[in-house]
mmCIF file of C-alpha atoms and ligand atoms in Angstrom:
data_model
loop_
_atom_site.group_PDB
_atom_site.id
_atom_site.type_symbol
_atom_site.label_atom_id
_atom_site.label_comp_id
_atom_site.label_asym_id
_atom_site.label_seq_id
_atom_site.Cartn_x
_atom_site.Cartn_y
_atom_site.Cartn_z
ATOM 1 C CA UNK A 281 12.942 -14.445 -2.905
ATOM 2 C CA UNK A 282 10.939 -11.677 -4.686
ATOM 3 C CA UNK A 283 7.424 -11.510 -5.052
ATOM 4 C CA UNK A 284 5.164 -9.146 -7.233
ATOM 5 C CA UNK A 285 2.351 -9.258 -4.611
ATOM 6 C CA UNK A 286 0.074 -7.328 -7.377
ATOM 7 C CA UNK A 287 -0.260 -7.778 -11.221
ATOM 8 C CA UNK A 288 -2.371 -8.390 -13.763
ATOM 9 C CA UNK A 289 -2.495 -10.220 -17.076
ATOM 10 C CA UNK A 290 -4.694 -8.282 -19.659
ATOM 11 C CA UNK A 291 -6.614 -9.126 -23.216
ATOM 12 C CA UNK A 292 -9.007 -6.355 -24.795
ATOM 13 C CA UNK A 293 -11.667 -8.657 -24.367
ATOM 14 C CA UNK A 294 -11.840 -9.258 -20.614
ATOM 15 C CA UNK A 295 -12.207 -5.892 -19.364
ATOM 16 C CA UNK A 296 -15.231 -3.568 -20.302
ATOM 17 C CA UNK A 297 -14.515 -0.800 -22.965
ATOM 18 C CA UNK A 298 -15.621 2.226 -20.818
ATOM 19 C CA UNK A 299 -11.844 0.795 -19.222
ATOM 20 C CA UNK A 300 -9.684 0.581 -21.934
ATOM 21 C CA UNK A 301 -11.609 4.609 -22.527
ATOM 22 C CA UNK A 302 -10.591 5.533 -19.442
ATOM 23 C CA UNK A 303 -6.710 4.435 -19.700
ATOM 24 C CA UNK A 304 -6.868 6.241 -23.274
ATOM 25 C CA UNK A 305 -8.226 9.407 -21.961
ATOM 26 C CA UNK A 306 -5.672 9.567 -19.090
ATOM 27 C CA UNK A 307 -2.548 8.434 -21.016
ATOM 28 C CA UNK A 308 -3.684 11.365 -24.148
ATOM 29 C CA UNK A 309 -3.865 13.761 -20.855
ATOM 30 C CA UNK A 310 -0.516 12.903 -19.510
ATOM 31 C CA UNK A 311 1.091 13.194 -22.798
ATOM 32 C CA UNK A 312 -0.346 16.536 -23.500
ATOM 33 C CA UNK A 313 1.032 17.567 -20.159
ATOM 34 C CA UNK A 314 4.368 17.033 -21.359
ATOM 35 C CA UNK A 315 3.985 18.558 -24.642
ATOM 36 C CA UNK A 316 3.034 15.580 -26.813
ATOM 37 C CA UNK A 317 -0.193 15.940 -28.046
ATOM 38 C CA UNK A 318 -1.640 12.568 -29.663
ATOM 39 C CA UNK A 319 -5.309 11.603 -31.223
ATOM 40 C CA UNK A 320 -6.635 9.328 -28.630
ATOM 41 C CA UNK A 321 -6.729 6.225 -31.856
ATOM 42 C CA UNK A 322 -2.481 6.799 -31.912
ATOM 43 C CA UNK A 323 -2.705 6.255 -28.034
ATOM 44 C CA UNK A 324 -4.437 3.279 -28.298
ATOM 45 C CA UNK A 325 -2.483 2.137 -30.998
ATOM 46 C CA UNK A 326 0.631 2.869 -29.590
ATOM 47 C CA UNK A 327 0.129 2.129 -26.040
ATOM 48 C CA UNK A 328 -1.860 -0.963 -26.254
ATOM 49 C CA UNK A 329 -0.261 -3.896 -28.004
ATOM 50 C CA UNK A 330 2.296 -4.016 -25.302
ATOM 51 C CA UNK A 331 -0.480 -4.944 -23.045
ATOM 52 C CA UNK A 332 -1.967 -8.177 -24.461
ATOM 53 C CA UNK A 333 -0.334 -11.130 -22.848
ATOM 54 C CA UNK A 334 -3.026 -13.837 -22.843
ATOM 55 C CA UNK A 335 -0.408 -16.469 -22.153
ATOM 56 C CA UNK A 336 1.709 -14.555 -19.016
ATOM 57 C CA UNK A 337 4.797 -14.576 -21.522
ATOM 58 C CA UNK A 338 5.544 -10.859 -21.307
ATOM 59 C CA UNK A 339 4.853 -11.563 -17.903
ATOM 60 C CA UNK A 340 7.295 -14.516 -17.316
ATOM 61 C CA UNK A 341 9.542 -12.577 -19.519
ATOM 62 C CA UNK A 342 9.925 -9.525 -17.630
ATOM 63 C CA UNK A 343 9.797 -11.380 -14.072
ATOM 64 C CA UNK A 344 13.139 -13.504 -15.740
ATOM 65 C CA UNK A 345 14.568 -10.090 -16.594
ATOM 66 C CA UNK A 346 14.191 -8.165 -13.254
ATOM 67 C CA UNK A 347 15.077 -11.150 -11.310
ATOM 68 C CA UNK A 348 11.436 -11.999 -9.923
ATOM 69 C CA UNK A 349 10.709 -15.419 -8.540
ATOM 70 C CA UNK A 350 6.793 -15.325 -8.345
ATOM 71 C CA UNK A 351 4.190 -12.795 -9.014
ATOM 72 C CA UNK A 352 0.171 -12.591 -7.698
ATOM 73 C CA UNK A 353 -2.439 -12.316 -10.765
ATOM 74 C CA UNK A 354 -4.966 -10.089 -10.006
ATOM 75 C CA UNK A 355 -8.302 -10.627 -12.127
ATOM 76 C CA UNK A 356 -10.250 -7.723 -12.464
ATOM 77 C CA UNK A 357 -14.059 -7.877 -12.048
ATOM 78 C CA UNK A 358 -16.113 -4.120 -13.406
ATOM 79 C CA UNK A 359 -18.109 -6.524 -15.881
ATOM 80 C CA UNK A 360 -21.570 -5.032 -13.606
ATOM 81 C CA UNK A 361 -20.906 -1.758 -13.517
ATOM 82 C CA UNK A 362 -19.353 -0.818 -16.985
ATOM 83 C CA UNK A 363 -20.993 -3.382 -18.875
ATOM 84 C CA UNK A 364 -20.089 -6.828 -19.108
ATOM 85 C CA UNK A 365 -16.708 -8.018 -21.542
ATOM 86 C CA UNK A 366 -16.854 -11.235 -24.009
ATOM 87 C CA UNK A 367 -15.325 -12.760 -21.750
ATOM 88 C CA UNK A 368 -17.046 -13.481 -18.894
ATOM 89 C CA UNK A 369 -16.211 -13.234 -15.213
ATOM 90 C CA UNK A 370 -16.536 -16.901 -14.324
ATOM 91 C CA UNK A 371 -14.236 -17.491 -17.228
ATOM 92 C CA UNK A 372 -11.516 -15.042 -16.526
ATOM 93 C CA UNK A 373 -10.972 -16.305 -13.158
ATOM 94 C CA UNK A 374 -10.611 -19.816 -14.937
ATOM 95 C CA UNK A 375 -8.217 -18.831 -17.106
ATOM 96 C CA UNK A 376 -6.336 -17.098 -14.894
ATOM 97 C CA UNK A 377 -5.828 -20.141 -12.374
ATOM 98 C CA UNK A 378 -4.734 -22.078 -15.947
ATOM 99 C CA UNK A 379 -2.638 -19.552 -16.234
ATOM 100 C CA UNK A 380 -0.859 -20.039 -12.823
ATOM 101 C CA UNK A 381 -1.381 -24.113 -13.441
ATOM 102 C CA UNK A 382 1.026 -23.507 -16.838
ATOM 103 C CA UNK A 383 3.877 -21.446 -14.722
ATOM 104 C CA UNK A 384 3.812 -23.251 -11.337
ATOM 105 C CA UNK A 385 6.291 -21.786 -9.160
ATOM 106 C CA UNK A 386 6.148 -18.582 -10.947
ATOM 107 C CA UNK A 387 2.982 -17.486 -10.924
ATOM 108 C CA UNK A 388 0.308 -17.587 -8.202
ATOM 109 C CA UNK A 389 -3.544 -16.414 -9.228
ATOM 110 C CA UNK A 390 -6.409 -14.809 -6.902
ATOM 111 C CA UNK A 391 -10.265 -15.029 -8.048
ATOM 112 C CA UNK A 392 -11.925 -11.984 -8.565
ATOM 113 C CA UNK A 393 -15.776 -10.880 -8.144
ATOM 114 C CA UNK A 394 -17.955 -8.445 -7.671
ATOM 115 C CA UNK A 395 -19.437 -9.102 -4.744
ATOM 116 C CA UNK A 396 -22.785 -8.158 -5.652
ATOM 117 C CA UNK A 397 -23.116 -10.449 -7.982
ATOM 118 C CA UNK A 398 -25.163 -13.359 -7.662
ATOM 119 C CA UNK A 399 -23.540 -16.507 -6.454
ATOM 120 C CA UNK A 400 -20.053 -14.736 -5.724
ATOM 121 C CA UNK A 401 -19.466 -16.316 -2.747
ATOM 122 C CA UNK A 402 -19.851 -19.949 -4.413
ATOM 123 C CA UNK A 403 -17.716 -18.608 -7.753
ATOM 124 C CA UNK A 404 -14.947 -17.770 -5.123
ATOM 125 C CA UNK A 405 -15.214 -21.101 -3.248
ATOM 126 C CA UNK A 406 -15.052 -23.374 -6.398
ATOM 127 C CA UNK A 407 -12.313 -21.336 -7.540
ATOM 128 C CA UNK A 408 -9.884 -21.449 -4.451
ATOM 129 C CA UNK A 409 -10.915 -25.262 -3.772
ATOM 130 C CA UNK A 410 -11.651 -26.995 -7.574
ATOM 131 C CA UNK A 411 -9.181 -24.558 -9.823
ATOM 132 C CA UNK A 412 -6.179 -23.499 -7.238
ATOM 133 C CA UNK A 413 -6.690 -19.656 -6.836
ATOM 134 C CA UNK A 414 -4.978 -18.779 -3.542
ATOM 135 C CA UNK A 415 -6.904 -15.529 -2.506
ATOM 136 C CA UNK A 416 -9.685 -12.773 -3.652
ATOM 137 C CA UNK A 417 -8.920 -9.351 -5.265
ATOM 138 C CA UNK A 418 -12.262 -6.884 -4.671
ATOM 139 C CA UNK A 419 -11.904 -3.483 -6.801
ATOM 140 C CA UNK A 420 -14.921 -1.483 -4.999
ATOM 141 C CA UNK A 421 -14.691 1.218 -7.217
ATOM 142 C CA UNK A 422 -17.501 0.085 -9.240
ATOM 143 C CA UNK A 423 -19.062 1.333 -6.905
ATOM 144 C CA UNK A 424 -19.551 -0.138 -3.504
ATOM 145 C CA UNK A 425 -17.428 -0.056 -0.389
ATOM 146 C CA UNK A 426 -15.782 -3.068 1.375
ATOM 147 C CA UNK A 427 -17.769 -2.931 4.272
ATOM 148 C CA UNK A 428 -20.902 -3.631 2.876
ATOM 149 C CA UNK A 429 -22.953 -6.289 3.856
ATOM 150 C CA UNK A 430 -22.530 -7.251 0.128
ATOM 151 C CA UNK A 431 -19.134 -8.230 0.691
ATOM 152 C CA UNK A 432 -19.607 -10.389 3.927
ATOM 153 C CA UNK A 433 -20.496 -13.731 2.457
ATOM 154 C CA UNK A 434 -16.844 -13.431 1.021
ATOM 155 C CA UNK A 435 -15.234 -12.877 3.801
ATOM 156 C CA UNK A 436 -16.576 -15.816 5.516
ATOM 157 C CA UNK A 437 -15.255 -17.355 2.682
ATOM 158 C CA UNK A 438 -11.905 -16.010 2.763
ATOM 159 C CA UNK A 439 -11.932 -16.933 6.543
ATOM 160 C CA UNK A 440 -13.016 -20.399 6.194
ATOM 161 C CA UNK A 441 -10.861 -21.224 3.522
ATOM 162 C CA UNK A 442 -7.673 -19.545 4.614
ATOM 163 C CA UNK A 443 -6.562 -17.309 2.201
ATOM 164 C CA UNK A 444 -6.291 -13.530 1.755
ATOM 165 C CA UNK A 445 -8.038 -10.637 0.324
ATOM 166 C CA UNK A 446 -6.363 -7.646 -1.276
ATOM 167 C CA UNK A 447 -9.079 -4.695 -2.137
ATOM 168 C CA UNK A 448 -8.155 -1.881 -4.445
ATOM 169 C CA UNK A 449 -7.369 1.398 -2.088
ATOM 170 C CA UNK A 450 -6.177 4.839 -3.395
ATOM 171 C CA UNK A 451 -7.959 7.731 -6.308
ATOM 172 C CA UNK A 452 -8.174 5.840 -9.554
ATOM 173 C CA UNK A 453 -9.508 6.504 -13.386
ATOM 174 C CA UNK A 454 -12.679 7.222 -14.769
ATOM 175 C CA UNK A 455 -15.247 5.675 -15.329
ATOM 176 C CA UNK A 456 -13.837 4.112 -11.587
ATOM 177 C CA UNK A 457 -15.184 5.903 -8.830
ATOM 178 C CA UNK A 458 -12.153 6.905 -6.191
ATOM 179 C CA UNK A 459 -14.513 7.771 -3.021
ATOM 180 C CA UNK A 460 -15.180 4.160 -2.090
ATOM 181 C CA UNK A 461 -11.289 2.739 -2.187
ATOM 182 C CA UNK A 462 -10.550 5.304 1.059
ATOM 183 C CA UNK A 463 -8.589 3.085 3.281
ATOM 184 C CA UNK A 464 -11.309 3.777 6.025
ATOM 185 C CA UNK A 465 -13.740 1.445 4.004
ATOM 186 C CA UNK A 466 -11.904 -1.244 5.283
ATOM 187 C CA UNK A 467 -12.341 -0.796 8.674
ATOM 188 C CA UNK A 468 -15.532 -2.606 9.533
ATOM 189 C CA UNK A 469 -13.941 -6.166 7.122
ATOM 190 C CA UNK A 470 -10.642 -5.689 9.682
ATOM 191 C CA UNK A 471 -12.903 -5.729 12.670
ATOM 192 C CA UNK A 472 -15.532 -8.409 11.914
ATOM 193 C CA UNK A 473 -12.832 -11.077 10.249
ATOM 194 C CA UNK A 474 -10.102 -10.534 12.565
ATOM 195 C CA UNK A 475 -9.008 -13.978 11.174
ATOM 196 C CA UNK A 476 -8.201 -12.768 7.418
ATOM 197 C CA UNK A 477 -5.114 -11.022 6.458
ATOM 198 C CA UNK A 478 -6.375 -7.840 4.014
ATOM 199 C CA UNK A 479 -3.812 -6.113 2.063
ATOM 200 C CA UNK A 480 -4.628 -2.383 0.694
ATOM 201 C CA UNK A 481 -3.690 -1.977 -2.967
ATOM 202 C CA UNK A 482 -1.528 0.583 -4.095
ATOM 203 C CA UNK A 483 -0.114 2.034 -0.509
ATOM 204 C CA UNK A 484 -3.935 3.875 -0.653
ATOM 205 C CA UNK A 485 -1.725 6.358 -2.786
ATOM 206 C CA UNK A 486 -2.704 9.735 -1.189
ATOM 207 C CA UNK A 487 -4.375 8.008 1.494
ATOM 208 C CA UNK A 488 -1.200 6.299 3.316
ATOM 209 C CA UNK A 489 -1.319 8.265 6.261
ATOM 210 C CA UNK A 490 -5.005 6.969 6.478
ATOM 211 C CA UNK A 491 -4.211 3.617 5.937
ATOM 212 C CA UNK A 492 -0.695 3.583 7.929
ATOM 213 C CA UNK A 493 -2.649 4.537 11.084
ATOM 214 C CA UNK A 494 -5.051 1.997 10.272
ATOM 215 C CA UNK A 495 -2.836 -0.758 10.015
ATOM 216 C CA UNK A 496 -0.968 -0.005 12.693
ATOM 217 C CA UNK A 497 -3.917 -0.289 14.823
ATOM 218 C CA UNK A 498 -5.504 -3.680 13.552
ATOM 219 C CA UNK A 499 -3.456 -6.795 13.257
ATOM 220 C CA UNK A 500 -4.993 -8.195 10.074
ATOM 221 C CA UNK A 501 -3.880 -5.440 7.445
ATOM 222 C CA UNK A 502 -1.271 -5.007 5.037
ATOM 223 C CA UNK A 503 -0.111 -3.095 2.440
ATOM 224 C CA UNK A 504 1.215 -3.468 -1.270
ATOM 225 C CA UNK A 505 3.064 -0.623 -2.849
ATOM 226 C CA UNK A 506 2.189 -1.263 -6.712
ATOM 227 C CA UNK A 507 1.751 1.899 -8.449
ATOM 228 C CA UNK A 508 4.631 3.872 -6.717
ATOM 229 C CA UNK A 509 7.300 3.289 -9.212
ATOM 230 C CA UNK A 510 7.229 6.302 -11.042
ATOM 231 C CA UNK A 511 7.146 8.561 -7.251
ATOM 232 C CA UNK A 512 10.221 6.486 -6.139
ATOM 233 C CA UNK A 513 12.042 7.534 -9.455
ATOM 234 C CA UNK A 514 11.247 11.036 -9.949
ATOM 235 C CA UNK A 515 10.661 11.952 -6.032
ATOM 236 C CA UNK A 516 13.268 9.978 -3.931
ATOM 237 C CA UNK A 517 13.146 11.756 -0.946
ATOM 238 C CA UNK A 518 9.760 11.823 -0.711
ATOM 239 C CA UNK A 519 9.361 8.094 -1.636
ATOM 240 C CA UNK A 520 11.469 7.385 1.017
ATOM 241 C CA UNK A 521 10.348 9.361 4.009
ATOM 242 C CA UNK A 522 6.452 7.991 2.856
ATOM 243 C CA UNK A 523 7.959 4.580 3.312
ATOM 244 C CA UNK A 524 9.829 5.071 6.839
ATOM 245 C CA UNK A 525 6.365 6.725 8.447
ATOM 246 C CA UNK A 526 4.584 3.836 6.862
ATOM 247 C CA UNK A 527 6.824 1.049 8.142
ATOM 248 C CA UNK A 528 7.081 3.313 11.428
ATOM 249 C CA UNK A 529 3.494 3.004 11.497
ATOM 250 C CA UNK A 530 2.379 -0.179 10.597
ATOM 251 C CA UNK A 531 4.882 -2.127 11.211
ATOM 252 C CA UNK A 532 8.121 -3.999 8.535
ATOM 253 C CA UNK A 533 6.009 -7.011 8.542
ATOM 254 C CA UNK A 534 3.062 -5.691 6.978
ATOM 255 C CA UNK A 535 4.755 -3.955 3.020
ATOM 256 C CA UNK A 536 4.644 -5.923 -0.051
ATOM 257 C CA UNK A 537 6.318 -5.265 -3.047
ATOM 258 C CA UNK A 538 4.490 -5.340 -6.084
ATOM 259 C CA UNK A 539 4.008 -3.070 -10.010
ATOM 260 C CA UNK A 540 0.485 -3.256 -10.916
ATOM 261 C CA UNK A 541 1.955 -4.140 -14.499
ATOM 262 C CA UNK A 542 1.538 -3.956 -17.187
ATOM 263 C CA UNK A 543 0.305 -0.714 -16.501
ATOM 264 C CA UNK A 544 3.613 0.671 -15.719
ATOM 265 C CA UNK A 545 5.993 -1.612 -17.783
ATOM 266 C CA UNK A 546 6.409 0.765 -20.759
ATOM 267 C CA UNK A 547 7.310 3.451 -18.071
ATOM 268 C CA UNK A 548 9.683 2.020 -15.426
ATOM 269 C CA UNK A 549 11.279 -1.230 -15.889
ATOM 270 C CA UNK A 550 10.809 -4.100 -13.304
ATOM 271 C CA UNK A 551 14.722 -3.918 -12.536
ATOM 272 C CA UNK A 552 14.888 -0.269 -11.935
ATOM 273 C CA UNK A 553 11.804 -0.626 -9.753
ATOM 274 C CA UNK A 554 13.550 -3.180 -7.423
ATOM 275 C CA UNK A 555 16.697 -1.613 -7.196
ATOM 276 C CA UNK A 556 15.257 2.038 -6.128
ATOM 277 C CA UNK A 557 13.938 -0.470 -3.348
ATOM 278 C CA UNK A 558 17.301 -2.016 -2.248
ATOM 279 C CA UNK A 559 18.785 1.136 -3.168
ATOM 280 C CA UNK A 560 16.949 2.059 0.791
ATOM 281 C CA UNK A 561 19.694 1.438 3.021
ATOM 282 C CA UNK A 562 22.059 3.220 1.016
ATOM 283 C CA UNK A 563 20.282 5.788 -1.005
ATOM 284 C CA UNK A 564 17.892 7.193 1.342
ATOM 285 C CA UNK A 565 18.537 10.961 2.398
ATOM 286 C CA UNK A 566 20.227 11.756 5.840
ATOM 287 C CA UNK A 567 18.165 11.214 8.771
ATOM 288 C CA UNK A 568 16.087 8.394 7.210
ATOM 289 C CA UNK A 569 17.100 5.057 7.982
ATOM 290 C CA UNK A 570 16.260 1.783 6.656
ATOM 291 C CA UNK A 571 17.717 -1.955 7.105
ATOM 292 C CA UNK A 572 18.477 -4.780 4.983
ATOM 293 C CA UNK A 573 16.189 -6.660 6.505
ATOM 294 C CA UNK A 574 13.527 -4.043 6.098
ATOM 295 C CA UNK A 575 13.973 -4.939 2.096
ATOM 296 C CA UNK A 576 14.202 -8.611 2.163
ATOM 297 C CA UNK A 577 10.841 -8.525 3.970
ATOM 298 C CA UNK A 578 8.838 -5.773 1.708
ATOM 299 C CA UNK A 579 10.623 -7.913 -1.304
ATOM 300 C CA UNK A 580 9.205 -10.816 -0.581
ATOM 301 C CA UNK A 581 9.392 -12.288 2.989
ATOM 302 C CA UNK A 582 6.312 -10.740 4.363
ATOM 303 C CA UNK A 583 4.775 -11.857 0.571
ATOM 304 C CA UNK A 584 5.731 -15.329 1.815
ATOM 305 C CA UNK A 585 4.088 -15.234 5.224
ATOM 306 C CA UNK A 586 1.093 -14.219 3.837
ATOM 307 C CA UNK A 587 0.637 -16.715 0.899
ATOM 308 C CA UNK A 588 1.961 -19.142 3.528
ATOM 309 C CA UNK A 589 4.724 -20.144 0.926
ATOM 310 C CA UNK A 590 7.668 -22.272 1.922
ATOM 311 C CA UNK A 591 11.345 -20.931 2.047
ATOM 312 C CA UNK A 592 12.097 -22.002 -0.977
HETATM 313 ZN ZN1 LIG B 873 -3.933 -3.342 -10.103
#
C-alpha cells in the first residue's frame, strides 16, 4: 500500500493572499534563475490554474496515475497572521473532512488550527469526533513555536483522542517565518505527550540532522519526506546518503512518504517520485545500502501504523 502522508487540496479563496504573493514571488525568482524571466501576473496565470482542485479530482486523478492508494489532506490555517481568507477556518476543515467523506478509502483528512485562536482546542475535537478528521496539522510559521503553552490544550487533545499531529518543520516562503519550524521546537510537545505520535513535515529540509538526532532519541517522532522530490531527482547521491543517516538515525519505522502537492505536481510527477524511492535498493551509489523492506515501510507501512489503518 502507498500512502501520501502529506498533501493538500487548494482554492484561491481559502488561503490568505500575502500566500498566493509569496508562491508568485518565489516561482518569478526561480524562473529568472534559469533564464526565464516572467511578469509576476504570467506566473500567476500560468502557474495557478493547475492548482484549484476544490473537489480532490486532480488529486484522485494523479493518486490513480502514480499508483497511490490513500493520501493525508493537510488544511492549512495562516488566516491570523496574514489576514483571514473568504473562507473561513472552521469551514475549510469542514470541507475538507467532506472531502475525505466523498473518496473514502482514498483520501484521509486532518483538521487544522492555529492554535492561538480562540476555541481551537474545541474546533479540533468536534472535528476529529462529529466530522471524521483523523489527526491535526500545526504550520507554526505564522509565527509561534510548537512548544508554546498555546499549543498544549491541543495536544491533550490529540492525546485523548488518539490521533496524530504533523507540524510544519524546515525554511519556508515569505511572508512565513522559517525560525520557528527548527526541529528543536518540538522538543518540549515530544517530552510532555509522550503518548502522541508527531511527525516533522518536510524531513526539516536543512534541518535533518537536527531532527534525525531528535527522533532517534524520543520514541514519539516521525518524519515525512514531502518536498524532497526535486533533491532526489537532480541530486541522487546526496538524496540517498541524507536518507541512510536519517533511517540510521531514527530508525526505518519512523519515514513517511509523502509530495506536499500540488506544489510540486507541475515539476515532478507522482510516478517518478515513487520510483526514485524504490529505485533505493538498486540505484543507490556504492557503499549505501538500503532494503526492500526499508521502502515498503517509508511507502506506506509505517503510514499505516500510524493512522492505525488495517492491512488492507
Ligand atoms: Zn505542505
Amino acid at each position: 500500500m502507498i500512502i501520501d502522508f502529506h498533501c493538500h487540496v487548494w482554492m484561491e479563496e481559502w488561503l490568505p493572499e500575502p500566500f498566493w504573493q509569496g508562491i508568485v514571488d518565489i516561482f518569478a525568482h526561480m524562473l529568472a534563475r534559469h533564464g526565464m524571466k516572467l511578469p509576476k501576473e504570467e506566473v500567476r496565470r500560468q502557474f495557478f490554474p493547475a492548482f484549484w482542485d476544490p473537489t480532490a479530482e486532480r488529486l484522485i486523478a494523479s493518486m490513480d496515475e502514480a499508483g497511490i492508494d490513500r493520501a493525508v489532506i493537510l488544511p492549512l490555517d495562516y488566516g491570523l497572521t496574514l489576514g483571514e481568507p473568504p473562507v473561513s477556518i472552521e469551514e475549510q476543515n469542514r470541507i475538507y473532512a467532506q472531502l475525505a467523506q466523498q473518496h473514502p478509502g482514498r483520501l484521509i483528512a486532518f483538521a487544522s488550527v492555529d492554535p492561538r485562536r480562540e476555541g481551537a482546542d474545541r474546533l479540533f475535537e468536534v472535528g476529529v469526533k462529529e466530522w471524521g478528521l483523523r489527526g491535526l496539522k500545526l504550520h507554526p510559521t505564522v509565527g509561534y513555536y510548537p512548544s508554546e503553552e498555546a499549543c498544549y490544550p491541543l495536544y491533550r487533545k490529540a492525546a485523548e483522542l488518539g490521533v496524530p499531529v504533523i507540524s510544519h518543520t524546515g525554511p519556508i516562503i515569505a511572508p512565513l517565518k522559517s525560525k520557528y519550524a527548527q526541529p528543536i521546537h518540538l522538543d518540549d510537545a515530544l517530552v510532555d505527550f509522550p503518548q502522541v505520535q508527531f511527525v516533522a513535515a518536510h524531513l526539516s529540509f536543512c534541518w535533518w540532522t537536527e531532527l534525525a538526532n531528535l527522533a532517534g532519541t524520543k520514541t514519539n517522532l516521525a518524519a515525512d519526506i514531502s518536498g524532497w522530490q526535486l533533491t532526489a531527482r537532480d541530486h541522487y547521491p546526496f538524496f540517498c546518503q541524507t536518507l541512510r543517516s536519517f533511517l540510521n538515525s531514527a530508525g526505518s519505522d519512523n519515514l513517511l512518504y509523502g509530495t506536499d502537492n500540488p506544489a510540486y505536481r507541475s515539476l515532478i510527477s507522482d510516478r517518478e517520485w515513487i520510483q526514485l524511492i524504490r529505485d533505493l535498493p538498486h540505484k543507490a551509489p556504492e557503499g549505501i545500502s538500503f532494503t526492500e523492506a526499508e521502502v515498503e515501510a517509508i511507502l506506506g507501512g509505517n503510514a499505516r501504523r500510524i493512522l492505525g489503518l488495517s492491512e488492507r
